[in-house]
Structures are given as structure tokens and as C-alpha cells.
Amino acid sequence: MTVNPTSNNFKENAKKALADDNLQAALNNLKGGLISKRKEAIKRLPEFDAISTRAKNIKDEVFLDLDFYLEKFEKKTIEYGGVVHWAEDANDAKNIILELLKSINAKIMTKGKTLISEEIGLNEFLEENGIEPVETDLGEYIVQIAGEKPSHIIAPALHKTKENVADLFHEIHSPLGYKERQNSASALVAEARSVLRKRYLEADAGLTGANFLVAETGSTAIVTNEGNGDLTQSLPKMHIVLATIDKVVPTLEDVSTILRVLNPSATGQDMATYVTFSTGPKRRDDNAGPDQFHVVILDNGRSDLIGTDKQDVLRCIRCGACMNHCPVYGAVGGHAYGWVYPGPIGAALNPALIGIEKSHHLPNASTFCGRCEEVCPMQIPLPKIMRHWRNEEWKKKIPKYSVRLVLKLWLFLVLNPVLYRIVSSIFVRILSFFSPQKGYFSNLPFASGWTSVRDFPAPEGKSFLSQWEEEHDDNK
Ligand code: SF4
């Protein structure tokens, strides 16, 4: 996959994903685990709903005064010796990071997991400019050496089975002296750790994302389970944090509130293994730590959402619960969505970041079953936001003329109930007349989108309304 969105190929991407046995096996193996772990963790936290409401309110309050909190964060960061850089869009952010790296003549930069760097296409940009980015999160490392993109926001290599990873490591690590093909998960992890340890020591700079920007202290915080973020940010001489404007929270207390819903929702843990705060570069008496601490704060279209009917999407803390519970994501995986954020959050966020024209299939790739909203710890009304995007799609006349015509006809009929009943009863009778003995149609010319992938049940003679009325009369 390239950094350019392929979201408008969603239908083709999804068809390929459904026919990919390896992907289906990977999705089956792993998804169930995340769902049941979340369920168990929430059982252990009876006050989950109350904390979730508090977490939602914290973010909503921040958005009322976003500039105030961002400026407060900047002031505090400077007080502790750090530098804040403001980036309006992806190009700004990439150029700022490149200039910082050039200023120390950096050749290798280790990276903790950051979706924002995927969003701006940072790796490709750095490579073009002679700097080697090295992913250190295990999942990110796997997809990087495979030449792929992450397919899940907390489990980037979710689309791969253990056997796939074993083959990949064998191929890539053999020239480095790791000749034996490892089969167990623990041996594969140990091998990756051994390879990556050397890279940490070679790196001139380390880049991490931030789960939080804490306004009261000027600290950035990351939440990890592998400790890779800590090595990335503390060993090289420069630490760069790349985060977006929506990550700011007022206080450390707010961080702890949101963490209590983030960890159970993401991995089913009560608390992640590492929650690391960075406040400025190393002090004079510190034995270790970076000499320079830079925070690049990116907008990239997010401030346009403030005050709109899509603002709620900015509350997202990237826990991944919505995609774990989404039947569409569960069937096709993350790559089908064609851009950085897959699943329901992608369907709600990507149109804001890359435009509805390039992503209009995504808000339609939903059954509106509502599970995403139900499990979202930040109470984001994802289906409602997808509906807003569908409206935009309609207003911009993006759907094909034939689709719009059918929908207009449908609208006309539902607004005229008598006519609707007459037309639907004629339609049902015609279908009944042609109904095959097997009880379903395998091919219907006007509904080929449906019948090309599944059978269409044949009506049983009368419309639902007529049957209901008959039953109602019998009960009198
Ligand atoms: S939308 Fe909600 S459930 Fe989905 S990743 Fe964001 S916070 Fe988690």
C-alpha cells in the first residue's frame, strides 16, 4: 500500500480481502481475543461507565478552549527546556522534522508507534531525504520490513499469522546472522528484540507519538506494552514528539481518568505495562536522556471540525475497540479501508482528513448495528457522524446518478404511504410469481450487487404490511 488513500477502491479491496484465506485466518485468530479481554476488564471495573462519561467531558471541555490549553502546554514545555513547533498540515510537519534531523546530521531515527507519522507519510519522506526510519514497536516493525502498512491502530500486524511472521523474519534476519527459522511467538519476539537493540544504539534521534499532551506540566505521555517507546526517546540525543492538537488535556489527573478507560478498551488490561511521561530534555544532573526535546503539534484539518456536527470524533483515544467489534472490519480487515484509520473510526475521521470525495465508500461500509458506539469509551456517536458524511456525499452528488435516482424514487414513495403500499404489494406479487422453488433468487438483474455475493430470499406472497394487518384483524 502507498501513503495515498485507496479508500475509494473499498469495494474491490473488500472483495480481495474476503477471498484472502490467510487474512481471514489472521482475523479469526486474533479478533476474538481482544473482544473477550475487553469484556473481562470492564467486568472488573464496575464504575467504567461513570469514568467513561468523565473522560468524554474532559475532552469536550478542552475543545471549548482548545487554544488556551495548547498555549499553556507550549508555555510549560518551554519552561522545562523543550521546543514546540506548530504544523498546519502534513508538509509542514514533515519539513519541521527533517530540519530538526538535519540540524544534528541524523542518519538513523528510531520510532515508537505513531499513527500521525503514517497519516503524514513520514517514513517515505525521510527515506527520500536520506534518513532511515526504524520502527521499534513489534507490529510496526513487522509491517515495515514486510513493506506494508498497519491494518489496525493498536495491532498493526493483525493481518498476519504467526507463520507469516516466522517466514518474514527468516527471510529478513537471515543475512543478519539469524539463520534458524523460529516457530514460537516468544522466540520471534526475542529475535526482533535482539535485532532492534542494536538499532536503538545506532539512532541519532528518536520519534514517538503522544497519547496525551499535558497542559499543566508541558509533558507528553505515551502508553506502551513493549518499552520500545522508552528506549526510542531516552537513548538518542534528540527526542521528537509528533502529536495532533486534539491530544491536549488540562491536567495529569485527567490523564489518569482517561487511562482507566483506554487500557481496558484497547488490550483488556487494567493498565498498560508502561505509561511514560516526558518533560523537557535531560537536566544537568541526569545521567541519561535526550539533549533536545521537540514537540511537533499538527492540525491537518482537525481545527475545522471544532464546533461542527463532527467534532465528537476528535475525542478518539485510538483504543481500537470500535474496529474490534465492527462486523465489517472483522470481515475485511484494515487494509480494505485504504488509509491510516480503518474501521468505524476511519469511516468517521478519514473523510475529514482526506475529503469525502476520496473516502465516500467508508461511511457507507457500515451496517449501523451500533456496536462501535456501544463500546467506544469516549462515547463517540460514530454512526451519527457517518450519517453526516453520507449527507455530505449526497449533497455533493458523489453517488452515481442511477443510485441517486433510485433513492429519490424511494424517498418519494415513503413520503406517500398509500402509493408505497400499492407499489410494494405489486412488486412483491411479481417477485412471488417468479419465485424459484428453492425459495430464493440466485440472480436478480436490478439487485445484482446483492445477488452476486449472496442469495436473495423470495417473498412469500404478500408484503409485510398486508400480513401484519391480516394477523391484526384475526386477533380482534
Ligand atoms: S472511536 Fe472510540 S472505540 Fe474507536 S478507536 Fe476511537 S476511542 Fe476507541
CSV table of C-alpha atoms in Angstrom, one decimal, residues 21-444:
chain,number,residue,atom,x,y,z
A,21,ASP,CA,-7.7,-17.1,3.2
A,22,ASN,CA,-4.6,-16.1,5.1
A,23,LEU,CA,-6.1,-12.8,6.1
A,24,GLN,CA,-9.4,-14.5,7.2
A,25,ALA,CA,-7.3,-16.9,9.3
A,26,ALA,CA,-5.4,-14.0,10.9
A,27,LEU,CA,-8.7,-12.1,11.6
A,28,ASN,CA,-10.3,-15.1,13.2
A,29,ASN,CA,-7.3,-15.9,15.4
A,30,LEU,CA,-6.8,-12.5,16.9
A,31,LYS,CA,-10.1,-10.5,17.0
A,32,GLY,CA,-11.9,-12.8,19.4
A,33,GLY,CA,-9.1,-12.4,21.9
A,34,LEU,CA,-9.3,-8.6,22.0
A,35,ILE,CA,-13.1,-8.7,22.4
A,36,SER,CA,-13.2,-11.1,25.3
A,37,LYS,CA,-10.3,-9.4,27.1
A,38,ARG,CA,-12.1,-6.1,26.9
A,39,LYS,CA,-15.2,-7.7,28.3
A,40,GLU,CA,-13.4,-9.2,31.2
A,41,ALA,CA,-11.6,-6.0,32.0
A,42,ILE,CA,-14.8,-4.0,32.0
A,43,LYS,CA,-16.4,-6.5,34.3
A,44,ARG,CA,-13.5,-5.8,36.8
A,45,LEU,CA,-14.3,-2.1,36.7
A,46,PRO,CA,-17.9,-1.6,37.7
A,47,GLU,CA,-17.6,2.2,37.5
A,48,PHE,CA,-16.4,2.0,33.9
A,49,ASP,CA,-19.5,3.9,32.5
A,50,ALA,CA,-19.1,6.8,35.0
A,51,ILE,CA,-15.3,7.1,34.2
A,52,SER,CA,-16.1,7.0,30.5
A,53,THR,CA,-18.6,9.9,30.9
A,54,ARG,CA,-15.9,11.9,32.8
A,55,ALA,CA,-13.4,11.1,30.1
A,56,LYS,CA,-15.8,12.3,27.5
A,57,ASN,CA,-16.5,15.5,29.4
A,58,ILE,CA,-12.7,16.2,29.8
A,59,LYS,CA,-12.2,16.3,26.1
A,60,ASP,CA,-15.4,18.2,25.4
A,61,GLU,CA,-14.3,20.9,27.9
A,62,VAL,CA,-10.9,21.1,26.3
A,63,PHE,CA,-12.5,21.7,22.8
A,64,LEU,CA,-14.3,24.7,24.2
A,65,ASP,CA,-11.0,26.3,25.0
A,66,LEU,CA,-8.5,24.4,22.8
A,67,ASP,CA,-6.2,27.4,22.0
A,68,PHE,CA,-5.9,28.2,25.7
A,69,TYR,CA,-4.8,24.6,26.6
A,70,LEU,CA,-2.4,24.3,23.7
A,71,GLU,CA,-0.7,27.6,24.5
A,72,LYS,CA,-0.5,26.6,28.1
A,73,PHE,CA,1.2,23.3,27.1
A,74,GLU,CA,3.6,25.3,24.9
A,75,LYS,CA,4.5,27.7,27.8
A,76,LYS,CA,5.2,24.9,30.2
A,77,THR,CA,7.2,22.9,27.7
A,78,ILE,CA,9.4,25.9,27.1
A,79,GLU,CA,9.8,26.4,30.8
A,80,TYR,CA,11.3,22.9,31.1
A,81,GLY,CA,13.7,23.4,28.2
A,82,GLY,CA,11.6,21.9,25.3
A,83,VAL,CA,10.6,23.5,22.0
A,84,VAL,CA,7.1,23.4,20.5
A,85,HIS,CA,6.6,23.6,16.7
A,86,TRP,CA,3.2,24.2,15.1
A,87,ALA,CA,2.4,22.4,11.9
A,88,GLU,CA,-0.7,23.3,9.9
A,89,ASP,CA,-0.5,20.4,7.6
A,90,ALA,CA,1.4,17.2,6.7
A,91,ASN,CA,4.0,19.0,4.7
A,92,ASP,CA,4.7,21.5,7.5
A,93,ALA,CA,5.2,18.6,10.0
A,94,LYS,CA,7.5,16.7,7.7
A,95,ASN,CA,9.6,19.7,6.9
A,96,ILE,CA,9.9,20.6,10.5
A,97,ILE,CA,11.0,17.1,11.4
A,98,LEU,CA,13.5,17.0,8.5
A,99,GLU,CA,15.1,20.3,9.5
A,100,LEU,CA,15.4,19.1,13.1
A,101,LEU,CA,17.1,15.9,12.0
A,102,LYS,CA,19.4,17.8,9.6
A,103,SER,CA,20.4,20.1,12.4
A,104,ILE,CA,22.1,17.1,14.1
A,105,ASN,CA,23.2,15.4,10.9
A,106,ALA,CA,21.0,12.5,11.7
A,107,LYS,CA,21.1,9.4,9.6
A,108,ILE,CA,19.0,6.9,11.6
A,109,MET,CA,15.8,7.7,13.5
A,110,THR,CA,14.1,5.1,15.7
A,111,LYS,CA,10.3,5.4,16.1
A,112,GLY,CA,7.8,4.5,18.6
A,113,LYS,CA,4.3,3.7,17.3
A,114,THR,CA,2.6,6.8,15.9
A,115,LEU,CA,-0.4,6.9,13.6
A,116,ILE,CA,0.3,10.5,12.9
A,117,SER,CA,3.5,9.6,11.1
A,118,GLU,CA,1.5,7.2,9.0
A,119,GLU,CA,-1.0,10.0,8.4
A,120,ILE,CA,1.6,12.4,7.0
A,121,GLY,CA,3.7,9.7,5.2
A,122,LEU,CA,6.8,10.4,7.3
A,123,ASN,CA,8.8,7.3,6.6
A,124,GLU,CA,8.7,7.6,2.9
A,125,PHE,CA,9.6,11.3,3.1
A,126,LEU,CA,12.6,10.6,5.4
A,127,GLU,CA,13.8,7.8,3.2
A,128,GLU,CA,13.7,10.1,0.2
A,129,ASN,CA,15.8,12.5,2.1
A,130,GLY,CA,18.5,10.0,3.1
A,131,ILE,CA,17.3,9.3,6.7
A,132,GLU,CA,16.5,5.8,7.8
A,133,PRO,CA,13.4,5.5,9.9
A,134,VAL,CA,13.4,2.3,12.1
A,135,GLU,CA,10.1,1.2,13.6
A,136,THR,CA,10.5,-0.3,17.1
A,137,ASP,CA,7.0,-1.3,18.0
A,138,LEU,CA,6.9,-5.0,17.2
A,139,GLY,CA,3.8,-4.8,15.0
A,140,GLU,CA,5.1,-1.7,13.2
A,141,TYR,CA,8.5,-3.3,12.7
A,142,ILE,CA,6.8,-6.3,11.1
A,143,VAL,CA,4.8,-4.3,8.7
A,144,GLN,CA,7.8,-2.1,7.9
A,145,ILE,CA,10.1,-5.0,7.0
A,146,ALA,CA,7.2,-6.5,5.0
A,147,GLY,CA,6.9,-3.3,3.0
A,148,GLU,CA,3.2,-3.0,4.2
A,149,LYS,CA,1.1,-0.6,6.2
A,150,PRO,CA,-0.6,-1.2,9.5
A,151,SER,CA,-4.0,-2.8,9.4
A,152,HIS,CA,-5.2,-2.0,12.9
A,153,ILE,CA,-4.5,1.0,15.1
A,154,ILE,CA,-3.2,-0.9,18.2
A,155,ALA,CA,-2.2,-4.2,16.5
A,156,PRO,CA,-0.6,-3.0,13.2
A,157,ALA,CA,0.3,-6.6,12.0
A,158,LEU,CA,-3.1,-8.1,12.9
A,159,HIS,CA,-3.5,-9.2,9.3
A,160,LYS,CA,-0.5,-11.6,9.7
A,161,THR,CA,-0.4,-15.0,11.2
A,162,LYS,CA,2.5,-16.3,13.3
A,163,GLU,CA,3.6,-18.4,10.4
A,164,ASN,CA,3.7,-15.3,8.1
A,165,VAL,CA,5.9,-13.5,10.7
A,166,ALA,CA,8.2,-16.6,11.1
A,167,ASP,CA,8.7,-16.7,7.3
A,168,LEU,CA,9.3,-12.9,7.1
A,169,PHE,CA,11.8,-12.9,10.0
A,170,HIS,CA,13.6,-15.8,8.5
A,171,GLU,CA,13.9,-14.0,5.2
A,172,ILE,CA,14.9,-10.6,6.5
A,173,HIS,CA,17.0,-11.6,9.5
A,174,SER,CA,19.0,-14.5,7.9
A,175,PRO,CA,21.5,-12.1,6.3
A,176,LEU,CA,22.0,-10.5,9.7
A,177,GLY,CA,23.1,-13.8,11.2
A,178,TYR,CA,19.8,-15.2,12.5
A,179,LYS,CA,19.9,-18.4,10.4
A,180,GLU,CA,17.3,-20.5,12.2
A,181,ARG,CA,13.6,-20.1,11.4
A,182,GLN,CA,11.9,-19.5,14.7
A,183,ASN,CA,8.4,-21.0,15.3
A,184,SER,CA,7.2,-19.9,18.7
A,185,ALA,CA,5.9,-16.4,19.4
A,186,SER,CA,8.4,-15.9,22.3
A,187,ALA,CA,11.4,-16.9,20.1
A,188,LEU,CA,10.2,-14.5,17.3
A,189,VAL,CA,9.8,-11.7,19.9
A,190,ALA,CA,13.3,-12.4,21.2
A,191,GLU,CA,14.8,-12.3,17.7
A,192,ALA,CA,13.1,-9.0,16.9
A,193,ARG,CA,14.3,-7.6,20.3
A,194,SER,CA,17.9,-8.7,19.5
A,195,VAL,CA,17.8,-7.0,16.1
A,196,LEU,CA,16.2,-3.8,17.4
A,197,ARG,CA,18.5,-3.4,20.4
A,198,LYS,CA,21.4,-2.5,18.0
A,199,ARG,CA,19.3,0.0,16.2
A,200,TYR,CA,18.4,1.9,19.3
A,201,LEU,CA,22.1,2.4,20.0
A,202,GLU,CA,22.8,3.5,16.4
A,203,ALA,CA,20.0,6.0,16.3
A,204,ASP,CA,20.7,9.8,16.2
A,205,ALA,CA,17.2,10.7,17.1
A,206,GLY,CA,14.0,9.1,18.3
A,207,LEU,CA,10.5,10.0,17.4
A,208,THR,CA,7.4,9.0,19.4
A,209,GLY,CA,3.7,9.9,19.2
A,210,ALA,CA,1.8,11.1,22.3
A,211,ASN,CA,-1.3,9.7,23.8
A,212,PHE,CA,-1.5,12.9,25.8
A,213,LEU,CA,-0.1,16.5,25.9
A,214,VAL,CA,-0.5,17.6,29.5
A,215,ALA,CA,-1.1,21.4,29.6
A,216,GLU,CA,-0.4,21.9,33.3
A,217,THR,CA,3.1,20.4,33.1
A,218,GLY,CA,4.2,20.6,29.5
A,219,SER,CA,4.6,16.8,29.5
A,220,THR,CA,3.9,14.3,26.7
A,221,ALA,CA,2.8,10.8,27.6
A,222,ILE,CA,2.9,7.5,25.7
A,223,VAL,CA,1.2,4.3,26.6
A,224,THR,CA,3.0,1.1,25.5
A,225,ASN,CA,3.5,-2.5,26.4
A,226,GLU,CA,6.9,-3.2,25.0
A,227,GLY,CA,9.1,-0.5,26.4
A,228,ASN,CA,10.2,0.4,22.9
A,229,GLY,CA,8.9,3.9,23.3
A,230,ASP,CA,11.1,4.5,26.3
A,231,LEU,CA,14.3,3.3,24.6
A,232,THR,CA,13.3,5.3,21.5
A,233,GLN,CA,13.0,8.5,23.4
A,234,SER,CA,15.7,8.2,26.0
A,235,LEU,CA,18.8,6.8,24.2
A,236,PRO,CA,19.4,9.2,21.2
A,237,LYS,CA,20.4,12.8,21.6
A,238,MET,CA,17.2,14.2,20.2
A,239,HIS,CA,13.6,13.3,21.1
A,240,ILE,CA,10.9,14.4,18.7
A,241,VAL,CA,7.2,14.1,19.7
A,242,LEU,CA,4.7,14.2,16.9
A,243,ALA,CA,1.1,14.7,18.1
A,244,THR,CA,-2.1,16.3,16.9
A,245,ILE,CA,-4.0,19.2,18.6
A,246,ASP,CA,-6.7,17.0,20.0
A,247,LYS,CA,-4.3,15.2,22.3
A,248,VAL,CA,-4.1,18.0,24.8
A,249,VAL,CA,-5.7,17.6,28.2
A,250,PRO,CA,-5.6,20.0,31.1
A,251,THR,CA,-4.0,18.0,34.0
A,252,LEU,CA,-2.2,14.8,35.0
A,253,GLU,CA,-5.4,13.8,36.9
A,254,ASP,CA,-7.2,13.9,33.5
A,255,VAL,CA,-4.6,11.6,32.0
A,256,SER,CA,-5.2,9.1,34.8
A,257,THR,CA,-9.0,9.3,34.2
A,258,ILE,CA,-8.7,8.6,30.5
A,259,LEU,CA,-6.1,5.9,31.0
A,260,ARG,CA,-8.6,4.0,33.1
A,261,VAL,CA,-10.9,3.6,30.1
A,262,LEU,CA,-8.2,3.4,27.4
A,263,ASN,CA,-6.4,0.3,28.7
A,264,PRO,CA,-9.4,-1.9,29.2
A,265,SER,CA,-10.9,-0.9,25.9
A,266,ALA,CA,-7.7,-1.4,23.9
A,267,THR,CA,-6.0,-4.5,25.2
A,268,GLY,CA,-8.2,-5.6,28.1
A,269,GLN,CA,-5.5,-4.6,30.6
A,270,ASP,CA,-6.3,-2.7,33.8
A,271,MET,CA,-3.2,-0.6,33.0
A,272,ALA,CA,-0.7,-0.8,30.2
A,273,THR,CA,2.8,-2.0,31.1
A,274,TYR,CA,4.4,1.4,30.5
A,275,VAL,CA,2.9,4.9,30.8
A,276,THR,CA,5.9,7.2,30.2
A,277,PHE,CA,5.9,11.0,30.7
A,278,SER,CA,8.5,13.2,29.1
A,279,THR,CA,9.0,16.7,30.3
A,280,GLY,CA,11.8,18.5,28.5
A,281,PRO,CA,15.3,17.3,27.7
A,282,LYS,CA,17.7,15.8,30.3
A,283,ARG,CA,18.6,18.1,33.1
A,284,ARG,CA,22.2,19.0,34.0
A,285,ASP,CA,22.5,16.2,36.7
A,286,ASP,CA,20.7,13.5,34.7
A,287,ASN,CA,22.8,10.5,33.6
A,288,ALA,CA,20.7,9.8,30.6
A,289,GLY,CA,18.1,11.3,28.3
A,290,PRO,CA,18.0,13.4,25.1
A,291,ASP,CA,19.8,16.7,24.8
A,292,GLN,CA,16.9,18.1,22.8
A,293,PHE,CA,13.2,17.7,23.3
A,294,HIS,CA,10.9,18.9,20.5
A,295,VAL,CA,7.1,18.6,20.2
A,296,VAL,CA,5.6,19.0,16.7
A,297,ILE,CA,1.9,19.7,17.1
A,298,LEU,CA,-0.1,19.1,13.9
A,299,ASP,CA,-3.6,20.3,13.0
A,300,ASN,CA,-4.1,18.8,9.5
A,301,GLY,CA,-7.7,19.8,9.2
A,302,ARG,CA,-8.8,18.9,12.8
A,303,SER,CA,-9.5,22.5,13.9
A,304,ASP,CA,-12.1,22.7,11.1
A,305,LEU,CA,-14.1,20.1,12.9
A,306,ILE,CA,-14.4,22.1,16.1
A,307,GLY,CA,-17.9,23.4,16.5
A,308,THR,CA,-19.3,21.2,13.8
A,309,ASP,CA,-21.5,18.1,13.9
A,310,LYS,CA,-18.4,16.0,13.5
A,311,GLN,CA,-16.4,17.5,16.5
A,312,ASP,CA,-17.1,14.4,18.6
A,313,VAL,CA,-14.7,12.4,16.5
A,314,LEU,CA,-11.8,14.3,18.0
A,315,ARG,CA,-12.4,12.7,21.4
A,316,CYS,CA,-11.0,9.5,20.0
A,317,ILE,CA,-8.2,8.0,22.1
A,318,ARG,CA,-7.3,5.3,19.5
A,319,CYS,CA,-8.2,2.3,21.6
A,320,GLY,CA,-9.3,0.2,18.6
A,321,ALA,CA,-12.4,-1.1,20.4
A,322,CYS,CA,-14.8,0.1,17.6
A,323,MET,CA,-13.0,-1.9,14.9
A,324,ASN,CA,-12.6,-5.0,17.1
A,325,HIS,CA,-16.4,-5.1,17.4
A,326,CYS,CA,-17.3,-4.0,13.9
A,327,PRO,CA,-18.7,-6.8,11.7
A,328,VAL,CA,-17.4,-5.1,8.5
A,329,TYR,CA,-13.8,-4.6,9.9
A,330,GLY,CA,-14.0,-8.2,11.2
A,331,ALA,CA,-14.8,-9.5,7.7
A,332,VAL,CA,-12.4,-7.4,5.6
A,333,GLY,CA,-9.6,-6.2,8.0
A,334,GLY,CA,-7.9,-2.8,7.9
A,335,HIS,CA,-6.2,-2.6,4.6
A,336,ALA,CA,-9.5,-2.6,2.7
A,337,TYR,CA,-10.3,0.9,4.2
A,338,GLY,CA,-7.4,2.2,2.1
A,339,TRP,CA,-5.9,4.7,4.6
A,340,VAL,CA,-4.4,5.0,8.0
A,341,TYR,CA,-7.5,4.8,10.2
A,342,PRO,CA,-9.6,1.7,9.5
A,343,GLY,CA,-13.0,0.5,10.9
A,344,PRO,CA,-15.7,2.8,12.2
A,345,ILE,CA,-13.3,5.5,13.4
A,346,GLY,CA,-11.8,5.6,9.9
A,347,ALA,CA,-15.3,5.9,8.4
A,348,ALA,CA,-15.9,8.9,10.7
A,349,LEU,CA,-12.5,10.5,10.6
A,350,ASN,CA,-10.9,9.9,7.2
A,351,PRO,CA,-13.5,12.0,5.2
A,352,ALA,CA,-12.4,14.9,7.4
A,353,LEU,CA,-8.7,14.4,6.8
A,354,ILE,CA,-8.6,13.3,3.1
A,355,GLY,CA,-12.0,14.6,1.9
A,356,ILE,CA,-15.3,12.9,1.3
A,357,GLU,CA,-14.6,12.6,-2.4
A,358,LYS,CA,-11.6,10.3,-1.7
A,359,SER,CA,-13.3,8.3,1.0
A,360,HIS,CA,-17.1,8.3,0.4
A,361,HIS,CA,-17.4,4.5,0.5
A,362,LEU,CA,-16.2,4.4,4.1
A,363,PRO,CA,-19.3,5.9,5.9
A,364,ASN,CA,-21.4,3.5,3.7
A,365,ALA,CA,-19.4,0.5,4.8
A,366,SER,CA,-21.4,0.1,7.9
A,367,THR,CA,-24.5,-2.0,8.9
A,368,PHE,CA,-25.3,0.7,11.5
A,369,CYS,CA,-25.6,-2.1,14.1
A,370,GLY,CA,-24.3,0.4,16.6
A,371,ARG,CA,-21.7,-1.8,18.3
A,372,CYS,CA,-19.0,0.7,17.7
A,373,GLU,CA,-20.8,3.4,19.6
A,374,GLU,CA,-21.7,1.0,22.3
A,375,VAL,CA,-18.1,0.0,23.1
A,376,CYS,CA,-16.5,3.4,22.5
A,377,PRO,CA,-15.0,4.6,25.8
A,378,MET,CA,-15.2,8.2,24.7
A,379,GLN,CA,-18.9,7.8,23.8
A,380,ILE,CA,-18.4,9.0,20.2
A,381,PRO,CA,-21.6,8.7,18.2
A,382,LEU,CA,-19.9,7.0,15.3
A,383,PRO,CA,-23.0,6.0,13.3
A,384,LYS,CA,-24.4,9.6,13.6
A,385,ILE,CA,-21.1,11.0,12.3
A,386,MET,CA,-21.2,8.5,9.4
A,387,ARG,CA,-24.7,9.7,8.6
A,388,HIS,CA,-23.5,13.3,8.5
A,389,TRP,CA,-20.8,12.2,6.0
A,390,ARG,CA,-23.5,10.3,3.9
A,391,ASN,CA,-25.4,13.6,3.8
A,392,GLU,CA,-22.3,15.4,2.6
A,393,GLU,CA,-21.8,12.8,0.0
A,394,TRP,CA,-25.4,13.2,-1.2
A,395,LYS,CA,-25.2,17.0,-1.2
A,396,LYS,CA,-22.0,16.8,-3.3
A,397,LYS,CA,-23.8,14.4,-5.7
A,398,ILE,CA,-20.9,11.9,-5.3
A,399,PRO,CA,-23.0,8.7,-5.7
A,400,LYS,CA,-23.7,7.6,-9.3
A,401,TYR,CA,-26.8,9.1,-11.0
A,402,SER,CA,-28.6,5.8,-11.1
A,403,VAL,CA,-28.1,5.4,-7.3
A,404,ARG,CA,-29.4,8.9,-6.6
A,405,LEU,CA,-32.4,8.3,-8.9
A,406,VAL,CA,-33.4,5.1,-7.1
A,407,LEU,CA,-33.0,6.8,-3.7
A,408,LYS,CA,-35.1,9.8,-4.8
A,409,LEU,CA,-37.8,7.4,-6.0
A,410,TRP,CA,-37.7,5.6,-2.7
A,411,LEU,CA,-38.0,8.9,-0.9
A,412,PHE,CA,-41.0,9.9,-3.0
A,413,LEU,CA,-42.7,6.6,-2.2
A,414,VAL,CA,-42.0,6.6,1.6
A,415,LEU,CA,-43.4,10.1,1.8
A,416,ASN,CA,-46.6,8.8,0.1
A,417,PRO,CA,-47.6,5.8,2.2
A,418,VAL,CA,-50.6,4.8,0.2
A,419,LEU,CA,-48.6,4.8,-3.0
A,420,TYR,CA,-45.8,3.0,-1.3
A,421,ARG,CA,-48.2,0.2,-0.2
A,422,ILE,CA,-49.6,-0.2,-3.7
A,423,VAL,CA,-46.2,-0.3,-5.4
A,424,SER,CA,-44.6,-2.6,-2.8
A,425,SER,CA,-47.6,-5.0,-3.0
A,426,ILE,CA,-47.3,-5.1,-6.8
A,427,PHE,CA,-43.6,-5.6,-6.5
A,428,VAL,CA,-43.9,-8.4,-4.0
A,429,ARG,CA,-46.5,-10.2,-6.1
A,430,ILE,CA,-44.3,-10.0,-9.2
A,431,LEU,CA,-41.4,-11.4,-7.3
A,432,SER,CA,-43.6,-14.2,-5.8
A,433,PHE,CA,-44.8,-15.1,-9.3
A,434,PHE,CA,-41.3,-15.6,-10.5
A,435,SER,CA,-40.1,-17.1,-7.2
A,436,PRO,CA,-38.0,-20.2,-7.8
A,437,GLN,CA,-38.9,-23.4,-6.0
A,438,LYS,CA,-35.7,-23.3,-3.9
A,439,GLY,CA,-37.2,-20.3,-2.1
A,440,TYR,CA,-34.5,-17.7,-3.1
A,441,PHE,CA,-33.2,-15.9,-6.1
A,442,SER,CA,-29.6,-16.5,-7.1
A,443,ASN,CA,-29.7,-13.7,-9.7
A,444,LEU,CA,-31.8,-10.6,-9.8
